[in-house]
Amino acid sequence: MSDEWVAIGKPQVLIRELESTGFLKELVIGEKKFVLTYVQGQFGVLNNKCNHMGAPLAKGKLKNGCVECPWHYWQFNHKTGIALSEASQPLATHGGSVPALETKIEGDLLFVNIKNESERIKAQYNLDYPGSVLAREPKREVGKIRVLGLSTTAMDKNHPRFSTSEELLKSSLARANHELDVETRFLALSELNFRNCEGFYSKSERACTWPCSITKMDAADEMIKVYENLVHWADVVIVSTPIRWGSASSLYYKMAERLNSIQNQITLKNRVLIQNKVAAFVITGGQDNIQAVAGQMLTFFGELGFSAPAFPFVAHSLGWSSEDMERNMNYVKESDYLHQHAFELVERSVVLVKKLLEVNK
Ligand code: FES
């Protein structure tokens, strides 16, 4: 291939410019974008497109002589473009390499050979990366209607305490087990170790993936249990929460942010992972704001693709001026009315999901 050397600028001027941007900046030549770097007396020029999902490398950082991708942190040698294999794991055994361009200094100018990029070598992907099991197409397995009870109450798993919302959720599941022809599961977020959403979506909607980018990178992250149950196992999800300063629990929001990876598939690919499923809610609190909490939960689960039954939540609060937690707990424990209504919420949800499955089969 013939060479075409393009003058980029005076090295001393470029170094001064690079100093203010962490020794890495975007370089545009004609219609093509590159990333220009300077490390220990050497300039490097790489193609701007990451080998993983095409993120713009010039928006990344320079680390140990490598350009680190801003999206999922793969690293490429700033001079050769060869991936640091550890940085792409566990998703890929090797991140391959991004095209690198030759550079030379002649006279008082830095030149780049734009006709002689090295070859892009594809990454070698692991097929059993963490969370790979989630990537299967959601398909309802035959069998009884499956009801998931999902408690979002925050508590120390080594020192569990009585929770009014969990009490109603568990009792409704137990009764559903006996009186409805369903399978049930209970999942408490407080028993899972899972990371906060780290805002991949805020970098780019394409950086937020399904399965979730965090799940794919961190085998220890237990959000996989929530994903598996919501997307693949459950027909009905009953979510319980306490009211905390007028909102759902902190764990609920921690989970909700991670569920962005499900909703984002609709935005990105018109791919609806949640279909023919029903969500309903159990909301209790020492103080009030039930309707606001229910409104948020209904909106959010609706945006994921869940349907809601008529009368979609059961709730209890003694109100702002009646703060008395012991009385509140006893009230819920002893309330046949609330237990009955929590069970009826499951019953209504099961009736609705059967209809949805029948109509859409
Ligand atoms: S690491 Fe670059 S796009 Fe994922």
mmCIF file of C-alpha atoms and ligand atoms in Angstrom:
data_model
loop_
_atom_site.group_PDB
_atom_site.id
_atom_site.type_symbol
_atom_site.label_atom_id
_atom_site.label_comp_id
_atom_site.label_asym_id
_atom_site.label_seq_id
_atom_site.Cartn_x
_atom_site.Cartn_y
_atom_site.Cartn_z
ATOM 1 C CA MET A 1 0.000 0.000 0.000
ATOM 2 C CA SER A 2 1.342 3.422 -0.885
ATOM 3 C CA ASP A 3 2.173 5.901 1.838
ATOM 4 C CA GLU A 4 0.550 9.246 2.429
ATOM 5 C CA TRP A 5 2.236 11.279 5.134
ATOM 6 C CA VAL A 6 0.141 14.091 6.568
ATOM 7 C CA ALA A 7 1.704 16.826 8.701
ATOM 8 C CA ILE A 8 -0.057 17.146 12.070
ATOM 9 C CA GLY A 9 1.882 20.014 13.647
ATOM 10 C CA LYS A 10 4.991 20.969 15.524
ATOM 11 C CA PRO A 11 5.824 18.370 18.200
ATOM 12 C CA GLN A 12 6.453 20.960 20.938
ATOM 13 C CA VAL A 13 3.131 22.662 20.224
ATOM 14 C CA LEU A 14 1.319 19.310 20.146
ATOM 15 C CA ILE A 15 2.909 18.224 23.424
ATOM 16 C CA ARG A 16 1.770 21.473 25.074
ATOM 17 C CA GLU A 17 -1.778 20.906 23.773
ATOM 18 C CA LEU A 18 -1.744 17.268 24.886
ATOM 19 C CA GLU A 19 -0.549 18.248 28.349
ATOM 20 C CA SER A 20 -3.886 19.923 29.019
ATOM 21 C CA THR A 21 -5.898 16.857 27.912
ATOM 22 C CA GLY A 22 -4.047 14.091 29.753
ATOM 23 C CA PHE A 23 -1.732 13.421 26.756
ATOM 24 C CA LEU A 24 -4.611 12.123 24.651
ATOM 25 C CA LYS A 25 -6.822 13.956 22.190
ATOM 26 C CA GLU A 26 -8.969 13.460 19.133
ATOM 27 C CA LEU A 27 -7.252 13.968 15.812
ATOM 28 C CA VAL A 28 -9.368 14.568 12.734
ATOM 29 C CA ILE A 29 -7.776 14.050 9.320
ATOM 30 C CA GLY A 30 -10.177 14.492 6.437
ATOM 31 C CA GLU A 31 -13.275 12.540 7.383
ATOM 32 C CA LYS A 32 -11.502 10.122 9.691
ATOM 33 C CA LYS A 33 -11.075 10.323 13.431
ATOM 34 C CA PHE A 34 -8.048 9.112 15.366
ATOM 35 C CA VAL A 35 -6.689 9.342 18.880
ATOM 36 C CA LEU A 36 -3.340 11.105 19.254
ATOM 37 C CA THR A 37 -1.244 10.314 22.345
ATOM 38 C CA TYR A 38 2.146 11.140 23.760
ATOM 39 C CA VAL A 39 3.901 8.793 26.200
ATOM 40 C CA GLN A 40 7.558 8.945 27.294
ATOM 41 C CA GLY A 41 8.783 10.856 24.265
ATOM 42 C CA GLN A 42 6.720 8.900 21.745
ATOM 43 C CA PHE A 43 3.668 9.979 19.807
ATOM 44 C CA GLY A 44 1.029 7.366 19.009
ATOM 45 C CA VAL A 45 -1.925 7.512 16.635
ATOM 46 C CA LEU A 46 -4.711 4.920 16.762
ATOM 47 C CA ASN A 47 -7.997 4.563 14.956
ATOM 48 C CA ASN A 48 -10.629 6.177 17.197
ATOM 49 C CA LYS A 49 -13.002 3.206 17.253
ATOM 50 C CA CYS A 50 -12.805 0.713 20.118
ATOM 51 C CA ASN A 51 -12.546 -2.946 19.220
ATOM 52 C CA HIS A 52 -15.357 -3.907 21.572
ATOM 53 C CA MET A 53 -18.436 -1.848 20.727
ATOM 54 C CA GLY A 54 -16.977 1.017 18.763
ATOM 55 C CA ALA A 55 -16.738 3.665 21.489
ATOM 56 C CA PRO A 56 -14.712 6.787 20.628
ATOM 57 C CA LEU A 57 -11.317 6.100 22.204
ATOM 58 C CA ALA A 58 -10.394 9.780 22.192
ATOM 59 C CA LYS A 59 -12.975 10.245 24.946
ATOM 60 C CA GLY A 60 -11.049 7.735 27.097
ATOM 61 C CA LYS A 61 -7.976 8.066 29.281
ATOM 62 C CA LEU A 62 -4.320 7.271 29.010
ATOM 63 C CA LYS A 63 -3.197 4.622 31.522
ATOM 64 C CA ASN A 64 0.183 2.921 31.700
ATOM 65 C CA GLY A 65 0.949 3.571 28.056
ATOM 66 C CA CYS A 66 -2.480 2.377 26.948
ATOM 67 C CA VAL A 67 -5.598 4.158 25.747
ATOM 68 C CA GLU A 68 -8.432 3.082 28.025
ATOM 69 C CA CYS A 69 -11.854 2.975 26.383
ATOM 70 C CA PRO A 70 -14.407 5.255 28.078
ATOM 71 C CA TRP A 71 -17.241 2.720 27.853
ATOM 72 C CA HIS A 72 -16.063 -0.608 29.296
ATOM 73 C CA TYR A 73 -12.409 0.098 30.027
ATOM 74 C CA TRP A 74 -10.612 -2.147 27.540
ATOM 75 C CA GLN A 75 -7.060 -0.901 27.048
ATOM 76 C CA PHE A 76 -4.998 -0.656 23.869
ATOM 77 C CA ASN A 77 -1.272 0.077 23.633
ATOM 78 C CA HIS A 78 -1.082 3.701 22.546
ATOM 79 C CA LYS A 79 1.570 2.949 19.917
ATOM 80 C CA THR A 80 0.672 -0.510 18.559
ATOM 81 C CA GLY A 81 -3.092 -0.675 19.242
ATOM 82 C CA ILE A 82 -2.710 -4.164 20.733
ATOM 83 C CA ALA A 83 -5.171 -4.811 23.562
ATOM 84 C CA LEU A 84 -4.027 -5.535 27.058
ATOM 85 C CA SER A 85 -5.701 -8.918 27.436
ATOM 86 C CA GLU A 86 -6.513 -8.563 31.168
ATOM 87 C CA ALA A 87 -8.491 -5.389 30.491
ATOM 88 C CA SER A 88 -10.953 -7.130 28.172
ATOM 89 C CA GLN A 89 -11.592 -10.042 30.513
ATOM 90 C CA PRO A 90 -13.876 -11.729 31.468
ATOM 91 C CA LEU A 91 -15.834 -10.782 28.345
ATOM 92 C CA ALA A 92 -13.044 -11.673 25.936
ATOM 93 C CA THR A 93 -9.849 -13.685 26.334
ATOM 94 C CA HIS A 94 -8.156 -11.062 24.193
ATOM 95 C CA GLY A 95 -9.323 -7.687 22.985
ATOM 96 C CA GLY A 96 -7.493 -7.986 19.640
ATOM 97 C CA SER A 97 -6.067 -4.731 18.355
ATOM 98 C CA VAL A 98 -7.241 -1.450 16.898
ATOM 99 C CA PRO A 99 -5.487 -0.075 13.826
ATOM 100 C CA ALA A 100 -2.340 1.932 14.572
ATOM 101 C CA LEU A 101 -0.751 4.478 12.248
ATOM 102 C CA GLU A 102 2.931 5.123 11.660
ATOM 103 C CA THR A 103 4.300 8.461 12.828
ATOM 104 C CA LYS A 104 7.586 10.251 12.106
ATOM 105 C CA ILE A 105 9.154 13.592 12.877
ATOM 106 C CA GLU A 106 10.756 15.314 9.946
ATOM 107 C CA GLY A 107 12.141 18.808 10.101
ATOM 108 C CA ASP A 108 10.066 20.438 12.805
ATOM 109 C CA LEU A 109 6.830 18.605 12.038
ATOM 110 C CA LEU A 110 5.071 15.439 13.183
ATOM 111 C CA PHE A 111 3.722 13.369 10.277
ATOM 112 C CA VAL A 112 1.156 10.544 10.253
ATOM 113 C CA ASN A 113 0.967 7.945 7.495
ATOM 114 C CA ILE A 114 -2.757 7.800 6.848
ATOM 115 C CA LYS A 115 -2.550 5.186 4.093
ATOM 116 C CA ASN A 116 -0.903 2.525 6.171
ATOM 117 C CA GLU A 117 -3.067 1.641 9.207
ATOM 118 C CA SER A 118 -2.239 -1.707 10.767
ATOM 119 C CA GLU A 119 -4.954 -4.326 10.549
ATOM 120 C CA ARG A 120 -7.848 -4.387 13.004
ATOM 121 C CA ILE A 121 -7.723 -7.746 14.747
ATOM 122 C CA LYS A 122 -11.028 -8.856 16.192
ATOM 123 C CA ALA A 123 -11.368 -9.624 19.873
ATOM 124 C CA GLN A 124 -11.567 -13.246 20.977
ATOM 125 C CA TYR A 125 -14.798 -13.406 22.915
ATOM 126 C CA ASN A 126 -15.679 -15.742 25.762
ATOM 127 C CA LEU A 127 -19.017 -17.377 25.182
ATOM 128 C CA ASP A 128 -19.552 -18.047 28.856
ATOM 129 C CA TYR A 129 -18.870 -14.552 30.171
ATOM 130 C CA PRO A 130 -20.659 -13.689 33.441
ATOM 131 C CA GLY A 131 -24.367 -13.288 32.804
ATOM 132 C CA SER A 132 -24.195 -14.854 29.329
ATOM 133 C CA VAL A 133 -27.112 -17.075 30.301
ATOM 134 C CA LEU A 134 -29.338 -13.986 30.447
ATOM 135 C CA ALA A 135 -28.735 -13.219 26.776
ATOM 136 C CA ARG A 136 -31.022 -16.025 25.610
ATOM 137 C CA GLU A 137 -34.239 -14.875 23.955
ATOM 138 C CA PRO A 138 -36.986 -14.683 26.628
ATOM 139 C CA LYS A 139 -39.395 -17.537 26.043
ATOM 140 C CA ARG A 140 -41.973 -18.634 28.564
ATOM 141 C CA GLU A 141 -41.337 -22.229 29.647
ATOM 142 C CA VAL A 142 -44.500 -24.329 29.890
ATOM 143 C CA GLY A 143 -45.819 -24.907 33.367
ATOM 144 C CA LYS A 144 -47.806 -23.295 36.129
ATOM 145 C CA ILE A 145 -48.045 -19.534 36.464
ATOM 146 C CA ARG A 146 -44.903 -18.346 38.270
ATOM 147 C CA VAL A 147 -45.150 -15.648 40.911
ATOM 148 C CA LEU A 148 -42.070 -13.816 42.170
ATOM 149 C CA GLY A 149 -42.206 -11.895 45.445
ATOM 150 C CA LEU A 150 -39.502 -9.263 45.383
ATOM 151 C CA SER A 151 -38.764 -7.511 48.660
ATOM 152 C CA THR A 152 -36.824 -4.254 48.416
ATOM 153 C CA THR A 153 -36.619 -3.608 52.154
ATOM 154 C CA ALA A 154 -33.102 -2.745 53.269
ATOM 155 C CA MET A 155 -31.863 -4.672 56.290
ATOM 156 C CA ASP A 156 -28.762 -6.465 57.540
ATOM 157 C CA LYS A 157 -29.020 -10.021 56.240
ATOM 158 C CA ASN A 158 -27.217 -11.303 59.356
ATOM 159 C CA HIS A 159 -29.665 -9.545 61.640
ATOM 160 C CA PRO A 160 -33.014 -9.613 59.863
ATOM 161 C CA ARG A 161 -35.861 -7.689 61.437
ATOM 162 C CA PHE A 162 -39.612 -7.619 61.035
ATOM 163 C CA SER A 163 -40.715 -5.732 57.933
ATOM 164 C CA THR A 164 -44.377 -4.897 57.422
ATOM 165 C CA SER A 165 -44.163 -4.892 53.625
ATOM 166 C CA GLU A 166 -42.260 -8.182 53.609
ATOM 167 C CA GLU A 167 -44.784 -9.696 56.031
ATOM 168 C CA LEU A 168 -47.648 -8.977 53.638
ATOM 169 C CA LEU A 169 -45.626 -10.136 50.643
ATOM 170 C CA LYS A 170 -44.553 -13.420 52.244
ATOM 171 C CA SER A 171 -47.992 -14.209 53.612
ATOM 172 C CA SER A 172 -49.590 -13.578 50.221
ATOM 173 C CA LEU A 173 -47.060 -15.882 48.530
ATOM 174 C CA ALA A 174 -47.615 -18.608 51.127
ATOM 175 C CA ARG A 175 -51.359 -18.430 50.615
ATOM 176 C CA ALA A 176 -51.004 -18.336 46.841
ATOM 177 C CA ASN A 177 -48.942 -21.496 47.081
ATOM 178 C CA HIS A 178 -51.788 -23.306 48.810
ATOM 179 C CA GLU A 179 -54.828 -21.786 47.203
ATOM 180 C CA LEU A 180 -53.791 -20.949 43.645
ATOM 181 C CA ASP A 181 -52.317 -23.317 41.124
ATOM 182 C CA VAL A 182 -49.023 -21.410 40.919
ATOM 183 C CA GLU A 183 -45.316 -21.703 41.649
ATOM 184 C CA THR A 184 -43.842 -19.026 43.889
ATOM 185 C CA ARG A 185 -40.400 -17.664 44.647
ATOM 186 C CA PHE A 186 -39.266 -15.053 47.143
ATOM 187 C CA LEU A 187 -36.257 -12.831 46.524
ATOM 188 C CA ALA A 188 -34.983 -10.210 48.976
ATOM 189 C CA LEU A 189 -32.689 -7.539 47.580
ATOM 190 C CA SER A 190 -31.166 -7.217 51.055
ATOM 191 C CA GLU A 191 -29.659 -10.688 50.629
ATOM 192 C CA LEU A 192 -27.950 -9.851 47.348
ATOM 193 C CA ASN A 193 -24.615 -8.160 46.823
ATOM 194 C CA PHE A 194 -24.980 -5.997 43.789
ATOM 195 C CA ARG A 195 -23.321 -2.879 42.485
ATOM 196 C CA ASN A 196 -24.861 0.493 41.809
ATOM 197 C CA CYS A 197 -25.631 1.364 38.230
ATOM 198 C CA GLU A 198 -22.501 3.201 37.169
ATOM 199 C CA GLY A 199 -24.150 5.308 34.488
ATOM 200 C CA PHE A 200 -23.101 3.506 31.311
ATOM 201 C CA TYR A 201 -26.232 4.954 29.728
ATOM 202 C CA SER A 202 -25.043 8.435 30.612
ATOM 203 C CA LYS A 203 -21.921 7.895 28.490
ATOM 204 C CA SER A 204 -23.937 6.658 25.540
ATOM 205 C CA GLU A 205 -27.136 4.651 25.177
ATOM 206 C CA ARG A 206 -25.034 2.070 23.285
ATOM 207 C CA ALA A 207 -22.678 1.679 26.250
ATOM 208 C CA CYS A 208 -25.619 0.358 28.352
ATOM 209 C CA THR A 209 -25.975 -3.243 27.229
ATOM 210 C CA TRP A 210 -28.129 -6.300 27.775
ATOM 211 C CA PRO A 211 -27.011 -8.272 29.704
ATOM 212 C CA CYS A 212 -26.012 -5.336 31.886
ATOM 213 C CA SER A 213 -22.417 -4.154 31.393
ATOM 214 C CA ILE A 214 -21.697 -4.614 35.103
ATOM 215 C CA THR A 215 -23.092 -8.163 35.131
ATOM 216 C CA LYS A 216 -20.871 -9.014 32.166
ATOM 217 C CA MET A 217 -17.763 -7.685 33.844
ATOM 218 C CA ASP A 218 -18.318 -8.817 37.420
ATOM 219 C CA ALA A 219 -19.094 -12.464 38.126
ATOM 220 C CA ALA A 220 -19.680 -11.652 41.798
ATOM 221 C CA ASP A 221 -22.490 -9.186 41.079
ATOM 222 C CA GLU A 222 -25.765 -10.788 42.164
ATOM 223 C CA MET A 223 -28.141 -8.569 40.226
ATOM 224 C CA ILE A 224 -28.138 -11.518 37.811
ATOM 225 C CA LYS A 225 -30.717 -13.178 40.103
ATOM 226 C CA VAL A 226 -33.122 -10.270 39.683
ATOM 227 C CA TYR A 227 -32.606 -10.184 35.903
ATOM 228 C CA GLU A 228 -33.081 -13.951 35.557
ATOM 229 C CA ASN A 229 -36.307 -13.902 37.545
ATOM 230 C CA LEU A 230 -37.825 -10.778 35.996
ATOM 231 C CA VAL A 231 -36.936 -11.434 32.383
ATOM 232 C CA HIS A 232 -36.972 -15.212 32.158
ATOM 233 C CA TRP A 233 -38.772 -16.895 35.045
ATOM 234 C CA ALA A 234 -41.678 -14.924 36.476
ATOM 235 C CA ASP A 235 -45.102 -14.301 34.992
ATOM 236 C CA VAL A 236 -46.160 -12.152 37.951
ATOM 237 C CA VAL A 237 -43.912 -9.971 40.062
ATOM 238 C CA ILE A 238 -45.133 -8.571 43.364
ATOM 239 C CA VAL A 239 -42.739 -5.884 44.546
ATOM 240 C CA SER A 240 -42.819 -4.803 48.166
ATOM 241 C CA THR A 241 -41.321 -1.643 49.606
ATOM 242 C CA PRO A 242 -41.399 0.415 52.769
ATOM 243 C CA ILE A 243 -41.958 4.161 52.411
ATOM 244 C CA ARG A 244 -38.748 6.023 53.116
ATOM 245 C CA TRP A 245 -39.112 9.802 53.304
ATOM 246 C CA GLY A 246 -42.019 9.664 50.924
ATOM 247 C CA SER A 247 -40.332 7.352 48.397
ATOM 248 C CA ALA A 248 -39.716 3.674 47.826
ATOM 249 C CA SER A 249 -36.686 2.138 49.545
ATOM 250 C CA SER A 250 -33.093 2.946 48.614
ATOM 251 C CA LEU A 251 -32.628 -0.679 47.504
ATOM 252 C CA TYR A 252 -35.635 -0.367 45.203
ATOM 253 C CA TYR A 253 -33.997 2.589 43.448
ATOM 254 C CA LYS A 254 -30.634 0.848 43.370
ATOM 255 C CA MET A 255 -32.325 -2.046 41.590
ATOM 256 C CA ALA A 256 -34.416 0.232 39.352
ATOM 257 C CA GLU A 257 -31.334 1.991 38.017
ATOM 258 C CA ARG A 258 -29.777 -1.368 37.131
ATOM 259 C CA LEU A 259 -32.994 -2.342 35.304
ATOM 260 C CA ASN A 260 -32.256 0.437 32.837
ATOM 261 C CA SER A 261 -30.403 -2.219 30.832
ATOM 262 C CA ILE A 262 -33.789 -3.901 30.178
ATOM 263 C CA GLN A 263 -35.630 -0.713 29.268
ATOM 264 C CA ASN A 264 -32.754 0.509 27.106
ATOM 265 C CA GLN A 265 -33.211 -2.451 24.753
ATOM 266 C CA ILE A 266 -36.550 -0.911 23.757
ATOM 267 C CA THR A 267 -34.905 2.453 23.073
ATOM 268 C CA LEU A 268 -31.943 0.956 21.236
ATOM 269 C CA LYS A 269 -33.366 -2.000 19.363
ATOM 270 C CA ASN A 270 -37.118 -1.946 19.816
ATOM 271 C CA ARG A 271 -36.548 -5.202 21.680
ATOM 272 C CA VAL A 272 -39.102 -5.736 24.450
ATOM 273 C CA LEU A 273 -37.671 -8.250 26.916
ATOM 274 C CA ILE A 274 -40.677 -8.114 29.265
ATOM 275 C CA GLN A 275 -43.874 -9.277 27.603
ATOM 276 C CA ASN A 276 -47.092 -10.802 28.931
ATOM 277 C CA LYS A 277 -46.054 -10.232 32.519
ATOM 278 C CA VAL A 278 -47.825 -8.516 35.393
ATOM 279 C CA ALA A 279 -46.409 -6.397 38.216
ATOM 280 C CA ALA A 280 -48.214 -5.293 41.367
ATOM 281 C CA PHE A 281 -47.046 -3.649 44.570
ATOM 282 C CA VAL A 282 -47.146 -3.858 48.360
ATOM 283 C CA ILE A 283 -46.370 -0.518 50.005
ATOM 284 C CA THR A 284 -46.242 0.134 53.724
ATOM 285 C CA GLY A 285 -44.878 2.919 55.842
ATOM 286 C CA GLY A 286 -45.014 4.539 59.221
ATOM 287 C CA GLN A 287 -45.739 7.767 57.396
ATOM 288 C CA ASP A 288 -47.721 8.617 54.298
ATOM 289 C CA ASN A 289 -47.149 9.231 50.585
ATOM 290 C CA ILE A 290 -48.524 5.935 49.326
ATOM 291 C CA GLN A 291 -49.965 7.316 46.101
ATOM 292 C CA ALA A 292 -46.692 8.938 45.043
ATOM 293 C CA VAL A 293 -44.738 5.732 45.728
ATOM 294 C CA ALA A 294 -47.309 3.630 43.879
ATOM 295 C CA GLY A 295 -47.335 6.107 40.996
ATOM 296 C CA GLN A 296 -43.582 5.897 40.533
ATOM 297 C CA MET A 297 -43.544 2.104 40.730
ATOM 298 C CA LEU A 298 -46.434 1.739 38.311
ATOM 299 C CA THR A 299 -44.817 4.073 35.823
ATOM 300 C CA PHE A 300 -41.432 2.412 36.043
ATOM 301 C CA PHE A 301 -42.653 -1.175 35.773
ATOM 302 C CA GLY A 302 -45.004 -0.132 32.987
ATOM 303 C CA GLU A 303 -42.019 1.304 31.109
ATOM 304 C CA LEU A 304 -40.253 -2.033 31.455
ATOM 305 C CA GLY A 305 -43.196 -3.754 29.755
ATOM 306 C CA PHE A 306 -45.232 -5.063 32.705
ATOM 307 C CA SER A 307 -49.009 -4.779 32.843
ATOM 308 C CA ALA A 308 -50.801 -3.937 36.084
ATOM 309 C CA PRO A 309 -54.010 -5.472 37.405
ATOM 310 C CA ALA A 310 -57.008 -3.373 38.406
ATOM 311 C CA PHE A 311 -56.313 -1.993 41.899
ATOM 312 C CA PRO A 312 -52.572 -2.593 41.414
ATOM 313 C CA PHE A 313 -51.293 -2.135 44.937
ATOM 314 C CA VAL A 314 -52.076 -2.867 48.532
ATOM 315 C CA ALA A 315 -50.837 -0.299 50.989
ATOM 316 C CA HIS A 316 -50.843 0.723 54.605
ATOM 317 C CA SER A 317 -49.723 3.777 56.550
ATOM 318 C CA LEU A 318 -50.838 5.220 59.849
ATOM 319 C CA GLY A 319 -50.125 8.720 58.525
ATOM 320 C CA TRP A 320 -47.822 11.625 59.257
ATOM 321 C CA SER A 321 -49.192 12.472 62.687
ATOM 322 C CA SER A 322 -49.416 8.895 63.942
ATOM 323 C CA GLU A 323 -45.773 7.898 64.010
ATOM 324 C CA ASP A 324 -45.497 4.920 66.322
ATOM 325 C CA MET A 325 -43.546 2.080 64.811
ATOM 326 C CA GLU A 326 -44.400 -0.609 67.362
ATOM 327 C CA ARG A 327 -48.087 0.111 66.932
ATOM 328 C CA ASN A 328 -47.630 0.185 63.176
ATOM 329 C CA MET A 329 -45.945 -3.223 63.121
ATOM 330 C CA ASN A 330 -48.566 -4.770 65.359
ATOM 331 C CA TYR A 331 -51.309 -3.280 63.256
ATOM 332 C CA VAL A 332 -49.964 -4.946 60.104
ATOM 333 C CA LYS A 333 -49.184 -8.257 61.828
ATOM 334 C CA GLU A 334 -52.702 -8.517 63.146
ATOM 335 C CA SER A 335 -54.596 -7.092 60.220
ATOM 336 C CA ASP A 336 -56.648 -9.777 58.492
ATOM 337 C CA TYR A 337 -57.826 -7.046 56.148
ATOM 338 C CA LEU A 338 -54.310 -6.254 54.843
ATOM 339 C CA HIS A 339 -53.308 -9.920 54.585
ATOM 340 C CA GLN A 340 -56.488 -10.701 52.704
ATOM 341 C CA HIS A 341 -55.968 -7.789 50.320
ATOM 342 C CA ALA A 342 -52.336 -8.736 49.687
ATOM 343 C CA PHE A 343 -53.482 -12.218 48.743
ATOM 344 C CA GLU A 344 -56.221 -10.831 46.500
ATOM 345 C CA LEU A 345 -53.614 -8.679 44.774
ATOM 346 C CA VAL A 346 -51.710 -11.840 43.831
ATOM 347 C CA GLU A 347 -54.953 -13.495 42.790
ATOM 348 C CA ARG A 348 -55.920 -10.578 40.503
ATOM 349 C CA SER A 349 -52.431 -10.545 39.022
ATOM 350 C CA VAL A 350 -52.589 -14.253 38.259
ATOM 351 C CA VAL A 351 -56.003 -13.876 36.603
ATOM 352 C CA LEU A 352 -54.666 -11.032 34.444
ATOM 353 C CA VAL A 353 -51.489 -12.799 33.397
ATOM 354 C CA LYS A 354 -53.463 -15.889 32.382
ATOM 355 C CA LYS A 355 -55.596 -13.690 30.143
ATOM 356 C CA LEU A 356 -52.519 -12.016 28.636
ATOM 357 C CA LEU A 357 -50.890 -15.360 27.940
ATOM 358 C CA GLU A 358 -54.105 -16.695 26.426
ATOM 359 C CA VAL A 359 -54.667 -13.685 24.168
ATOM 360 C CA ASN A 360 -51.051 -13.481 23.030
ATOM 361 C CA LYS A 361 -50.182 -17.127 22.625
HETATM 362 S S1 FES B 1 -14.603 -1.328 25.953
HETATM 363 FE FE1 FES B 1 -14.716 0.016 24.274
HETATM 364 S S2 FES B 1 -16.787 -0.125 23.650
HETATM 365 FE FE2 FES B 1 -16.668 -1.503 25.300
#
